[in-house]
Tab-separated table of C-alpha atoms in Angstrom:
chain	number	residue	atom	x	y	z
A	1	ASP	CA	119.225	75.900	107.987
A	2	ALA	CA	120.592	78.909	109.478
A	3	GLY	CA	117.774	81.255	107.906
A	4	VAL	CA	119.029	84.695	106.428
A	5	ILE	CA	121.591	85.841	108.309
A	6	GLN	CA	121.937	90.025	108.551
A	7	SER	CA	124.683	91.981	110.010
A	8	PRO	CA	125.231	94.087	111.745
A	9	ARG	CA	122.199	93.782	113.855
A	10	HIS	CA	122.768	97.276	115.236
A	11	GLU	CA	124.417	100.197	113.774
A	12	VAL	CA	124.821	103.953	114.940
A	13	THR	CA	126.698	106.392	112.946
A	14	GLU	CA	127.244	109.845	112.527
A	15	MET	CA	125.345	112.127	109.244
A	16	GLY	CA	128.165	111.436	106.767
A	17	GLN	CA	129.295	108.561	107.070
A	18	GLU	CA	129.341	105.471	104.946
A	19	VAL	CA	127.073	102.228	106.205
A	20	THR	CA	127.226	98.967	104.955
A	21	LEU	CA	124.466	96.604	105.870
A	22	ARG	CA	125.192	92.825	104.847
A	23	CYS	CA	122.886	89.712	104.324
A	24	LYS	CA	123.632	86.082	103.658
A	25	PRO	CA	120.165	84.609	102.130
A	26	ILE	CA	119.381	81.017	102.528
A	27	SER	CA	121.155	78.656	100.682
A	28	GLY	CA	119.602	77.890	97.329
A	29	HIS	CA	117.179	80.537	97.316
A	30	ASP	CA	116.831	82.667	94.077
A	31	TYR	CA	115.416	85.553	95.242
A	32	LEU	CA	116.558	88.424	97.567
A	33	PHE	CA	114.990	91.501	98.604
A	34	TRP	CA	115.610	94.978	100.428
A	35	TYR	CA	113.207	96.236	102.247
A	36	ARG	CA	113.561	99.433	104.873
A	37	GLN	CA	110.779	99.946	107.815
A	38	THR	CA	110.001	102.945	108.993
A	39	MET	CA	106.639	103.619	111.264
A	40	MET	CA	105.180	106.348	108.829
A	41	ARG	CA	105.985	104.712	105.851
A	42	GLY	CA	105.976	100.708	106.435
A	43	LEU	CA	107.820	97.873	105.588
A	44	GLU	CA	108.973	99.299	101.994
A	45	LEU	CA	110.704	97.373	98.907
A	46	LEU	CA	114.173	98.950	98.418
A	47	ILE	CA	115.642	96.357	95.709
A	48	TYR	CA	115.178	92.535	94.646
A	49	PHE	CA	117.862	90.720	92.844
A	50	ASN	CA	117.187	87.618	90.749
A	51	ASN	CA	119.959	84.863	90.505
A	52	ASN	CA	122.078	87.842	91.575
A	53	VAL	CA	121.534	90.192	88.954
A	54	PRO	CA	119.115	93.316	90.385
A	55	ILE	CA	115.536	92.874	88.511
A	56	ASP	CA	113.726	96.139	90.324
A	57	ASP	CA	115.179	98.677	92.015
A	58	SER	CA	112.881	101.460	91.741
A	59	GLY	CA	112.592	101.612	95.348
A	60	MET	CA	116.108	102.895	96.207
A	61	PRO	CA	115.150	106.257	97.317
A	62	GLU	CA	118.243	108.080	96.190
A	63	ASP	CA	121.897	107.793	94.420
A	64	ARG	CA	122.995	107.674	98.496
A	65	PHE	CA	121.882	103.904	98.372
A	66	SER	CA	123.529	101.271	96.600
A	67	ALA	CA	123.372	97.686	96.691
A	68	LYS	CA	124.986	94.646	95.243
A	69	MET	CA	124.928	90.882	95.050
A	70	PRO	CA	128.656	89.472	93.773
A	71	ASN	CA	127.145	85.985	94.820
A	72	ALA	CA	124.572	83.717	95.635
A	73	SER	CA	125.205	83.960	99.134
A	74	PHE	CA	125.796	87.434	99.960
A	75	SER	CA	124.572	90.667	99.745
A	76	THR	CA	124.989	94.344	100.754
A	77	LEU	CA	123.369	97.592	101.244
A	78	LYS	CA	125.489	100.556	100.806
A	79	ILE	CA	124.305	104.438	102.234
A	80	GLN	CA	126.683	107.088	101.393
A	81	PRO	CA	126.863	109.164	102.743
A	82	SER	CA	123.945	108.386	105.355
A	83	GLU	CA	121.569	110.720	106.283
A	84	PRO	CA	119.371	111.138	110.033
A	85	ARG	CA	116.349	110.561	107.681
A	86	ASP	CA	117.937	107.119	106.676
A	87	SER	CA	117.205	106.205	110.507
A	88	ALA	CA	115.622	102.667	109.969
A	89	VAL	CA	115.013	98.975	110.632
A	90	TYR	CA	116.948	97.387	106.803
A	91	PHE	CA	115.513	94.189	106.640
A	92	CYS	CA	116.812	91.402	103.941
A	93	ALA	CA	114.274	88.476	102.873
A	94	SER	CA	115.051	85.530	100.765
A	95	SER	CA	112.729	83.236	98.524
A	96	LEU	CA	112.767	80.525	96.072
A	97	ARG	CA	110.024	81.083	93.294
A	98	GLY	CA	108.355	77.566	93.072
A	99	GLU	CA	107.356	75.412	90.484
A	100	ALA	CA	103.456	75.983	91.359
A	101	LEU	CA	101.282	78.963	91.199
A	102	ALA	CA	104.063	82.118	92.135
A	103	LYS	CA	104.654	80.880	95.934
A	104	ASN	CA	106.586	83.870	96.174
A	105	ILE	CA	107.002	83.310	100.201
A	106	GLN	CA	109.624	85.462	101.424
A	107	TYR	CA	111.827	84.785	104.831
A	108	PHE	CA	113.049	87.521	106.752
A	109	GLY	CA	116.269	88.270	108.388
A	110	ALA	CA	116.502	89.795	111.802
A	111	GLY	CA	117.051	93.345	110.483
A	112	THR	CA	119.591	95.905	110.656
A	113	ARG	CA	118.404	98.740	113.294
A	114	LEU	CA	120.131	102.240	111.971
A	115	SER	CA	120.323	105.470	113.537
A	116	VAL	CA	122.263	108.001	111.737
A	117	LEU	CA	122.765	110.592	114.309
B	1	GLN	CA	100.948	102.298	92.193
B	2	LYS	CA	99.861	99.036	93.255
B	3	GLU	CA	98.546	99.466	96.965
B	4	VAL	CA	97.829	96.993	99.765
B	5	GLU	CA	94.854	98.860	102.241
B	6	GLN	CA	94.954	97.333	105.865
B	7	ASN	CA	93.632	99.226	109.140
B	8	SER	CA	96.330	100.478	111.110
B	9	GLY	CA	94.381	100.170	114.676
B	10	PRO	CA	94.635	99.428	117.456
B	11	LEU	CA	92.263	96.177	117.283
B	12	SER	CA	92.237	95.460	120.846
B	13	VAL	CA	90.190	91.873	121.490
B	14	PRO	CA	89.561	90.066	124.766
B	15	GLU	CA	91.414	86.615	125.240
B	16	GLY	CA	89.146	83.803	123.758
B	17	ALA	CA	87.737	86.465	121.589
B	18	ILE	CA	87.430	85.755	117.577
B	19	ALA	CA	90.129	88.722	115.892
B	20	SER	CA	89.431	89.656	112.528
B	21	LEU	CA	91.748	91.458	110.335
B	22	ASN	CA	91.066	92.383	106.737
B	23	CYS	CA	92.701	93.637	103.980
B	24	THR	CA	91.834	95.025	100.468
B	25	TYR	CA	94.484	95.125	97.090
B	26	SER	CA	94.130	97.511	94.097
B	27	ASP	CA	95.694	94.541	91.874
B	28	ARG	CA	93.037	92.520	90.267
B	29	GLY	CA	95.295	90.071	88.809
B	30	SER	CA	96.785	89.408	91.751
B	31	GLN	CA	97.762	85.467	92.721
B	32	SER	CA	99.116	84.982	95.717
B	33	PHE	CA	98.511	86.721	98.940
B	34	PHE	CA	99.991	86.272	102.540
B	35	TRP	CA	99.666	87.047	106.289
B	36	TYR	CA	103.017	87.946	108.208
B	37	ARG	CA	102.962	88.444	111.694
B	38	GLN	CA	105.652	90.765	113.447
B	39	TYR	CA	106.316	91.151	116.903
B	40	SER	CA	107.515	94.349	118.243
B	41	GLY	CA	111.298	94.609	117.305
B	42	LYS	CA	110.906	91.567	115.476
B	43	SER	CA	111.183	90.319	111.764
B	44	PRO	CA	107.923	89.383	109.508
B	45	GLU	CA	107.277	86.096	109.753
B	46	LEU	CA	104.887	84.020	107.658
B	47	ILE	CA	101.922	82.492	109.216
B	48	MET	CA	99.731	81.668	106.625
B	49	SER	CA	99.195	81.917	102.172
B	50	ILE	CA	96.695	81.725	100.536
B	51	TYR	CA	96.116	81.410	96.289
B	52	SER	CA	92.367	80.409	95.876
B	53	ASN	CA	89.247	82.355	96.488
B	54	GLY	CA	87.733	80.714	99.577
B	55	ASP	CA	88.757	79.635	103.289
B	56	LYS	CA	92.112	78.134	104.256
B	57	GLU	CA	92.164	76.968	108.072
B	58	ASP	CA	95.458	76.043	109.952
B	59	GLY	CA	95.111	75.724	113.738
B	60	ARG	CA	93.651	78.672	115.251
B	61	PHE	CA	94.082	80.697	112.130
B	62	THR	CA	91.764	80.919	109.160
B	63	ALA	CA	92.598	83.377	105.708
B	64	GLN	CA	90.082	84.038	103.574
B	65	LEU	CA	90.113	85.163	99.932
B	66	ASN	CA	87.551	86.650	97.861
B	67	LYS	CA	89.525	88.074	94.563
B	68	ALA	CA	86.284	89.554	93.014
B	69	SER	CA	86.489	91.670	95.932
B	70	GLN	CA	90.111	92.436	95.983
B	71	TYR	CA	89.832	91.415	99.918
B	72	VAL	CA	91.892	89.095	102.322
B	73	SER	CA	91.119	88.469	105.822
B	74	LEU	CA	92.388	86.599	108.256
B	75	LEU	CA	90.912	85.589	111.221
B	76	ILE	CA	92.128	84.276	114.883
B	77	ARG	CA	90.087	81.810	116.595
B	78	ASP	CA	90.548	81.654	120.306
B	79	SER	CA	93.028	84.913	120.804
B	80	GLN	CA	95.695	84.459	123.223
B	81	PRO	CA	98.077	87.363	124.541
B	82	SER	CA	100.885	85.965	122.567
B	83	ASP	CA	98.671	87.015	119.491
B	84	SER	CA	99.478	90.610	120.164
B	85	ALA	CA	101.708	91.959	117.421
B	86	THR	CA	101.132	93.569	114.296
B	87	TYR	CA	99.737	91.807	111.161
B	88	LEU	CA	101.211	92.265	107.579
B	89	CYS	CA	99.029	91.630	104.678
B	90	ALA	CA	101.613	91.153	101.687
B	91	VAL	CA	100.478	90.901	97.689
B	92	HIS	CA	102.225	89.744	94.675
B	93	PRO	CA	101.116	91.936	92.068
B	94	ASN	CA	100.466	90.571	88.307
B	95	TYR	CA	102.487	93.041	85.755
B	96	GLY	CA	105.322	93.037	83.671
B	97	GLY	CA	108.357	92.721	85.392
B	98	SER	CA	106.911	91.097	89.110
B	99	GLN	CA	108.909	88.147	89.171
B	100	GLY	CA	109.051	88.063	92.897
B	101	ASN	CA	108.318	90.810	94.765
B	102	LEU	CA	105.302	91.483	97.348
B	103	ILE	CA	103.567	94.316	98.022
B	104	PHE	CA	102.989	94.777	101.919
B	105	GLY	CA	100.367	96.597	103.659
B	106	LYS	CA	101.472	98.991	106.777
B	107	GLY	CA	99.935	96.743	109.179
B	108	THR	CA	97.249	95.874	111.762
B	109	LYS	CA	98.451	96.228	115.362
B	110	LEU	CA	96.144	93.516	117.326
B	111	SER	CA	96.102	93.661	120.938
B	112	VAL	CA	94.568	90.655	123.225
B	113	LYS	CA	93.965	91.468	126.496
B	114	PRO	CA	93.513	88.957	129.171
């Protein structure tokens, strides 16, 4: 399996621009997670989906952030308008909930390094 | 607020020594516990999972879980310079709606000196 695929790997944009990050989960996985990682705050969960349905978006910092999962093999995280404080590495991860006690092993993509100037 | 706490380090050990990484968590009902390794500029990768009290060994790695003390640890025996990375502790919380998410600590940076 190719693993979790994220694009782009790097994104540099100017403040006020729209940014769209993309993720393809591992085939057959039913959970998809979006994280943001910074030195100050570590790895923060933004939102996660189960069977394409958003389950918990309480980590989304504000209305400028939105995420969609139109089908089982694709998700987007959009920031509009972007701000310098959004600069971070954004990871997508997927998992398959096992029948045994909450296996919940998450597999991460390579991440998108976002720089907002 | 469910929390996972780790010492940020850096933890420096000589090559061949045992590195001991610790993690505490606040949700007493948590059932699943994970250690991820993250090299600089890379994504987290799972190295150990543990679900029951006691020790779980995998090669040079041993995970230890004590649910009564809400404490998880990772021991790395015969540490190698290639083990130098940030180690993230992750916990699956046990509260309503927590179907699949993990709570991550901020990580402990390990440096193994040749």
